[in-house]
Amino acid sequence: MPVCVRLRLAPVARFSAGLGGALALLLGTPTLPATAQLWSHAAAKPAATKPVPPLARAPEPPADPPAVRTKLFQAAALANMFKDSEALGVYQEVLKINSQHYLALWQAAVLSVKIGARYSDETRKSAYFDAARQYADRALALRPEAGESNYAVALALFSQATLYKAGARLEAFRDLRSHVYLATEHRPDLAEAWQLRGRWQYRVAHYNLLERLYSKLVLGGVPDGGDSREAMDDLEKALALAPQSLPLYYDLARMYKYQGRRRRAIATLEAAQKIPPITSEDLVILRSCSKLLPPLLRADARRQRQRARVGKKVKPPVEALPVNTSSPTLRVAIPLDTANKKP
């Protein structure tokens, strides 16, 4: 009389394969005599698996109502006419209608920094920079990985740092790192983001001894990424995106000067002379470029005379960098670090 042998299966281990199916493994099955190995493979039922649900997609934001769209167009037009205070007021009206409007939030942050940078009074500066930080934080809460929100936070932090004392300023520069890199990663077409990243890299690269010691002992170390060459590369990328931006020429020329690239600085400053100023800030920067150029020209002339005396080939006069007049102009002025006049 045949003996019925019931096989006892150990718990089934399930794992994900490339095709997403669940495979069952028989674990710990004891060795059975040949008469007991009459198990039919066809009779074995595969373990029941649940269908994998499709990945959930983030819901699309609802379309703006006509009244909001009208105000957004109005704000953009005012900003293009350099009426920053009026544009900020319109964005604030949009936020009264929809307090979580992403575009209005990050644009309000950028405009607040622009307006605050014009004041010499630190109280007014601080008020605008603090408001910019609040707008930027709200935008970041809506889209933590977006390039615009991270740029807005970085810009507000950088601006606030110019008013802080040494310890708080170094803490702000530490917190800036992730935001400037996310901004350029997700919005590589944003010239302002590359400019800010370059200035941050240059500033960190030129920490003095006390700043480095404080960062290591109190803040967990000097932020990674501070490098003068990368800073110049980033500003060159920004200038390629916005070749009509006088602040970029000035920042880049100063970096070239401090790094001993005199002739490159001369070419950059001479190119800046070809750009007509549009705003009062542009006029101030153009005058600064004009003051920076003559000493560099005299130093280069001395250098060429020295080369001639020792029999070396004299380099030809420096040619200005070509200027693309059809590209957009950078519209954000980043405040200088008053504690360190380098970019």
Coordinates of C-alpha atoms in Angstrom, one line a residue, residues 24-330:
A24 CA 9.9 31.6 -3.6
L25 CA 12.8 29.7 -2.2
L26 CA 12.5 26.4 -0.3
L27 CA 14.6 26.7 2.8
G28 CA 15.8 24.0 5.1
T29 CA 13.9 21.0 3.4
P30 CA 15.2 17.7 4.9
T31 CA 16.6 14.9 2.6
L32 CA 13.8 12.4 1.8
P33 CA 13.9 8.9 0.5
A34 CA 13.4 8.3 -3.2
T35 CA 9.9 7.1 -2.8
A36 CA 9.0 10.3 -1.1
Q37 CA 10.3 12.5 -3.9
L38 CA 7.3 11.9 -6.1
W39 CA 6.3 15.5 -5.8
S40 CA 4.9 16.7 -9.1
H41 CA 6.2 20.1 -10.1
A42 CA 3.0 20.8 -11.9
A43 CA 1.0 20.2 -8.8
A44 CA 3.0 22.8 -6.8
K45 CA 1.2 26.1 -6.7
P46 CA 3.3 29.3 -7.0
A47 CA 3.1 31.7 -4.1
A48 CA 0.5 34.3 -4.5
T49 CA 2.0 37.7 -5.2
K50 CA 0.3 41.1 -5.1
P51 CA 0.5 43.2 -8.2
V52 CA 3.0 46.1 -7.8
P53 CA 1.1 49.3 -7.9
P54 CA 2.4 52.0 -10.3
L55 CA 4.6 54.7 -8.8
A56 CA 2.5 57.6 -7.6
R57 CA 3.2 60.9 -9.4
A58 CA 3.2 64.2 -7.7
P59 CA -0.1 66.0 -8.5
E60 CA 0.2 68.8 -10.9
P61 CA -0.3 72.2 -9.3
P62 CA -3.7 73.7 -10.2
A63 CA -3.8 76.3 -12.9
D64 CA -3.7 79.9 -11.8
P65 CA -7.0 81.7 -12.0
P66 CA -7.2 84.6 -14.6
A67 CA -6.7 87.2 -11.9
V68 CA -3.5 85.7 -10.6
R69 CA -2.1 85.2 -14.2
T70 CA -2.8 88.9 -14.9
K71 CA -0.9 89.9 -11.7
L72 CA 2.0 87.6 -12.6
F73 CA 2.4 89.2 -16.0
Q74 CA 2.1 92.6 -14.4
A75 CA 4.8 91.8 -11.9
A76 CA 7.2 90.4 -14.6
A77 CA 6.7 93.5 -16.7
L78 CA 7.4 95.8 -13.8
A79 CA 10.6 93.9 -13.0
N80 CA 11.7 94.1 -16.6
M81 CA 11.3 97.9 -16.3
F82 CA 13.5 97.9 -13.2
K83 CA 10.5 98.8 -11.0
D84 CA 11.4 96.3 -8.3
S85 CA 9.4 97.8 -5.4
E86 CA 6.3 97.8 -7.6
A87 CA 6.9 94.3 -8.8
L88 CA 7.4 93.1 -5.2
G89 CA 4.1 94.7 -4.3
V90 CA 2.3 92.8 -7.0
Y91 CA 3.8 89.5 -6.0
Q92 CA 2.7 90.2 -2.4
E93 CA -0.9 90.7 -3.8
V94 CA -0.6 87.3 -5.4
L95 CA 0.4 85.7 -2.1
K96 CA -2.6 87.2 -0.5
I97 CA -4.7 85.3 -2.9
N98 CA -2.6 82.1 -2.7
S99 CA -0.1 82.0 0.1
Q100 CA 1.6 79.0 -1.4
H101 CA 2.2 80.3 -4.9
Y102 CA 5.7 79.0 -5.7
L103 CA 6.7 81.5 -8.4
A104 CA 5.5 84.5 -6.3
L105 CA 7.4 83.3 -3.3
W106 CA 10.8 82.9 -4.8
Q107 CA 10.5 86.0 -6.9
A108 CA 9.5 88.0 -3.9
A109 CA 12.6 86.7 -2.1
V110 CA 14.9 87.7 -5.0
L111 CA 13.3 91.2 -5.3
S112 CA 13.5 91.7 -1.5
V113 CA 17.3 91.1 -1.7
K114 CA 17.7 93.5 -4.6
I115 CA 15.8 96.3 -2.8
G116 CA 17.5 95.7 0.5
A117 CA 21.0 95.8 -1.1
R118 CA 20.4 99.4 -2.2
Y119 CA 20.1 100.7 1.4
S120 CA 23.1 101.9 3.3
D121 CA 21.2 101.7 6.6
E122 CA 21.8 98.2 8.1
T123 CA 18.4 98.2 9.8
R124 CA 16.5 98.5 6.5
K125 CA 18.9 96.1 4.9
S126 CA 18.2 93.6 7.6
A127 CA 14.4 94.0 7.3
Y128 CA 14.4 93.2 3.6
F129 CA 16.9 90.4 3.9
D130 CA 14.9 88.8 6.7
A131 CA 11.7 89.1 4.6
A132 CA 13.6 87.5 1.7
R133 CA 14.6 84.6 3.9
Q134 CA 11.0 84.1 5.0
Y135 CA 9.7 84.0 1.4
A136 CA 12.6 81.7 0.3
D137 CA 12.0 79.3 3.2
R138 CA 8.3 79.0 2.2
A139 CA 9.2 78.3 -1.4
L140 CA 11.7 75.7 -0.2
A141 CA 9.0 74.0 1.9
L142 CA 6.9 73.6 -1.3
R143 CA 9.7 72.4 -3.5
P144 CA 12.8 71.3 -1.5
E145 CA 14.8 70.1 -4.5
A146 CA 13.9 72.8 -7.0
G147 CA 16.6 75.1 -8.3
E148 CA 14.7 78.3 -7.9
S149 CA 13.8 77.8 -4.2
N150 CA 17.3 76.7 -3.3
Y151 CA 18.8 79.7 -5.1
A152 CA 16.4 82.0 -3.3
V153 CA 17.4 80.6 0.1
A154 CA 21.1 80.8 -0.8
L155 CA 20.8 84.4 -1.9
A156 CA 18.9 85.4 1.2
L157 CA 21.5 83.6 3.4
F158 CA 24.4 85.2 1.6
S159 CA 22.9 88.6 2.0
Q160 CA 22.1 88.1 5.6
A161 CA 25.7 87.0 6.2
T162 CA 27.0 90.4 5.2
L163 CA 25.4 91.8 8.3
Y164 CA 26.4 89.1 10.7
K165 CA 29.3 88.9 13.1
A166 CA 32.1 86.5 12.4
G167 CA 30.7 83.4 14.0
A168 CA 27.2 83.7 12.6
R169 CA 28.6 84.6 9.2
L170 CA 30.7 81.5 9.0
E171 CA 27.7 79.4 10.1
A172 CA 25.7 81.0 7.3
F173 CA 28.4 80.1 4.7
R174 CA 28.4 76.5 6.0
D175 CA 24.6 76.3 5.5
L176 CA 24.9 77.9 2.1
R177 CA 26.7 75.0 0.5
S178 CA 23.9 72.5 -0.2
H179 CA 21.6 75.3 -1.5
V180 CA 24.1 76.7 -4.0
Y181 CA 24.9 73.3 -5.4
L182 CA 21.2 72.2 -5.7
A183 CA 20.5 75.5 -7.4
T184 CA 23.0 75.0 -10.2
E185 CA 22.2 71.2 -10.4
H186 CA 18.5 71.8 -11.0
R187 CA 18.7 75.1 -12.8
P188 CA 22.0 75.1 -14.8
D189 CA 20.5 77.8 -17.1
L190 CA 20.2 80.3 -14.2
A191 CA 23.2 82.6 -14.4
E192 CA 22.5 84.1 -11.0
A193 CA 22.9 80.6 -9.4
W194 CA 26.3 80.2 -11.0
Q195 CA 27.4 83.6 -9.9
L196 CA 26.4 82.9 -6.3
R197 CA 28.1 79.5 -6.2
G198 CA 31.3 81.0 -7.6
R199 CA 31.3 83.8 -5.0
W200 CA 30.6 81.3 -2.2
Q201 CA 33.5 79.0 -3.4
Y202 CA 35.9 81.9 -3.6
R203 CA 35.0 83.2 -0.2
V204 CA 35.4 79.8 1.5
A205 CA 38.7 79.2 -0.3
H206 CA 40.0 82.4 1.2
Y207 CA 39.1 81.7 4.9
N208 CA 41.8 83.1 7.1
L209 CA 43.5 81.1 9.8
L210 CA 41.0 82.2 12.5
E211 CA 38.1 81.4 10.3
R212 CA 39.4 78.0 9.5
L213 CA 40.1 77.2 13.2
Y214 CA 36.6 78.4 14.2
S215 CA 35.0 76.3 11.5
K216 CA 36.9 73.2 12.5
L217 CA 36.4 73.5 16.3
V218 CA 32.8 74.8 16.3
L219 CA 31.1 74.1 13.0
G220 CA 32.5 70.7 12.3
G221 CA 35.0 71.7 9.6
V222 CA 35.5 74.0 6.7
P223 CA 32.8 73.5 4.0
D224 CA 33.8 71.4 1.1
G225 CA 34.0 73.1 -2.3
G226 CA 36.0 76.2 -1.6
D227 CA 38.3 76.5 -4.6
S228 CA 39.4 79.6 -6.5
R229 CA 39.8 77.9 -9.9
E230 CA 36.3 76.4 -9.6
A231 CA 34.9 79.8 -8.5
M232 CA 36.3 81.4 -11.7
D233 CA 34.9 78.6 -13.8
D234 CA 31.5 79.1 -12.3
L235 CA 31.6 82.9 -12.9
E236 CA 32.7 82.2 -16.5
K237 CA 29.6 80.0 -16.9
A238 CA 27.4 82.7 -15.5
L239 CA 28.9 85.2 -17.9
A240 CA 28.3 82.9 -20.8
L241 CA 24.6 82.8 -19.8
A242 CA 24.3 86.6 -19.1
P243 CA 27.1 88.4 -21.0
Q244 CA 25.4 91.8 -20.5
S245 CA 25.8 91.6 -16.7
L246 CA 28.2 94.2 -15.4
P247 CA 28.4 92.7 -11.9
L248 CA 29.7 89.5 -13.4
Y249 CA 32.5 91.3 -15.2
Y250 CA 33.5 93.1 -12.1
D251 CA 33.4 90.0 -9.9
L252 CA 35.3 87.9 -12.4
A253 CA 37.9 90.6 -13.1
R254 CA 38.7 90.9 -9.3
M255 CA 39.1 87.2 -9.0
Y256 CA 41.5 87.2 -12.0
K257 CA 43.4 90.0 -10.4
Y258 CA 43.7 88.3 -7.0
Q259 CA 44.8 85.1 -8.6
G260 CA 47.6 86.7 -10.7
R261 CA 45.8 86.5 -14.0
R262 CA 46.4 90.1 -14.8
R263 CA 45.9 90.0 -18.6
R264 CA 42.7 88.1 -18.3
A265 CA 41.4 90.7 -15.8
I266 CA 42.3 93.4 -18.3
A267 CA 40.4 91.7 -21.1
T268 CA 37.4 91.3 -18.8
L269 CA 37.4 94.9 -17.7
E270 CA 37.8 96.2 -21.2
A271 CA 34.8 94.1 -22.3
A272 CA 32.8 95.7 -19.5
Q273 CA 33.5 99.1 -20.9
K274 CA 31.5 98.2 -24.0
I275 CA 28.3 97.5 -22.1
P276 CA 26.0 100.4 -21.6
P277 CA 24.7 100.9 -18.0
I278 CA 21.0 100.5 -17.5
T279 CA 20.4 101.1 -13.8
S280 CA 22.1 103.3 -11.3
E281 CA 23.7 100.1 -9.8
D282 CA 25.2 99.4 -13.3
L283 CA 26.6 102.9 -13.4
V284 CA 28.3 102.4 -10.0
I285 CA 29.8 99.1 -11.1
L286 CA 31.0 100.5 -14.4
R287 CA 32.8 103.2 -12.5
S288 CA 34.4 100.6 -10.3
C289 CA 35.6 98.7 -13.4
S290 CA 37.1 101.9 -14.8
K291 CA 39.0 102.5 -11.5
L292 CA 40.3 98.9 -11.5
L293 CA 41.6 98.9 -15.1
P294 CA 44.4 101.6 -15.2
P295 CA 46.6 100.0 -12.4
L296 CA 46.4 96.7 -14.2
L297 CA 47.4 98.3 -17.5
R298 CA 50.4 100.0 -15.9
A299 CA 51.5 96.8 -14.3
D300 CA 51.2 94.9 -17.6
A301 CA 53.2 97.6 -19.4
R302 CA 56.0 97.3 -16.8
R303 CA 56.0 93.5 -17.2
Q304 CA 56.3 93.8 -20.9
R305 CA 59.3 96.2 -20.6
Q306 CA 61.0 93.8 -18.2
R307 CA 60.5 91.0 -20.7
A308 CA 62.0 93.1 -23.5
R309 CA 65.1 94.0 -21.3
V310 CA 65.9 90.3 -20.7
G311 CA 65.3 89.4 -24.4
K312 CA 62.0 87.6 -24.0
K313 CA 59.2 88.0 -26.5
V314 CA 56.8 90.9 -25.7
K315 CA 53.2 89.9 -25.6
P316 CA 50.8 91.9 -27.8
P317 CA 48.2 94.3 -26.2
V318 CA 45.3 92.6 -24.4
E319 CA 42.2 92.3 -26.5
A320 CA 38.8 92.7 -24.8
L321 CA 36.6 89.7 -24.4
P322 CA 33.8 89.5 -27.1
V323 CA 30.5 90.7 -25.8
N324 CA 27.2 89.1 -27.0
T325 CA 24.7 91.9 -27.0
S326 CA 21.7 89.6 -27.8
S327 CA 21.8 87.7 -24.6
P328 CA 19.8 88.6 -21.5
T329 CA 21.1 90.7 -18.7
L330 CA 21.6 89.4 -15.2

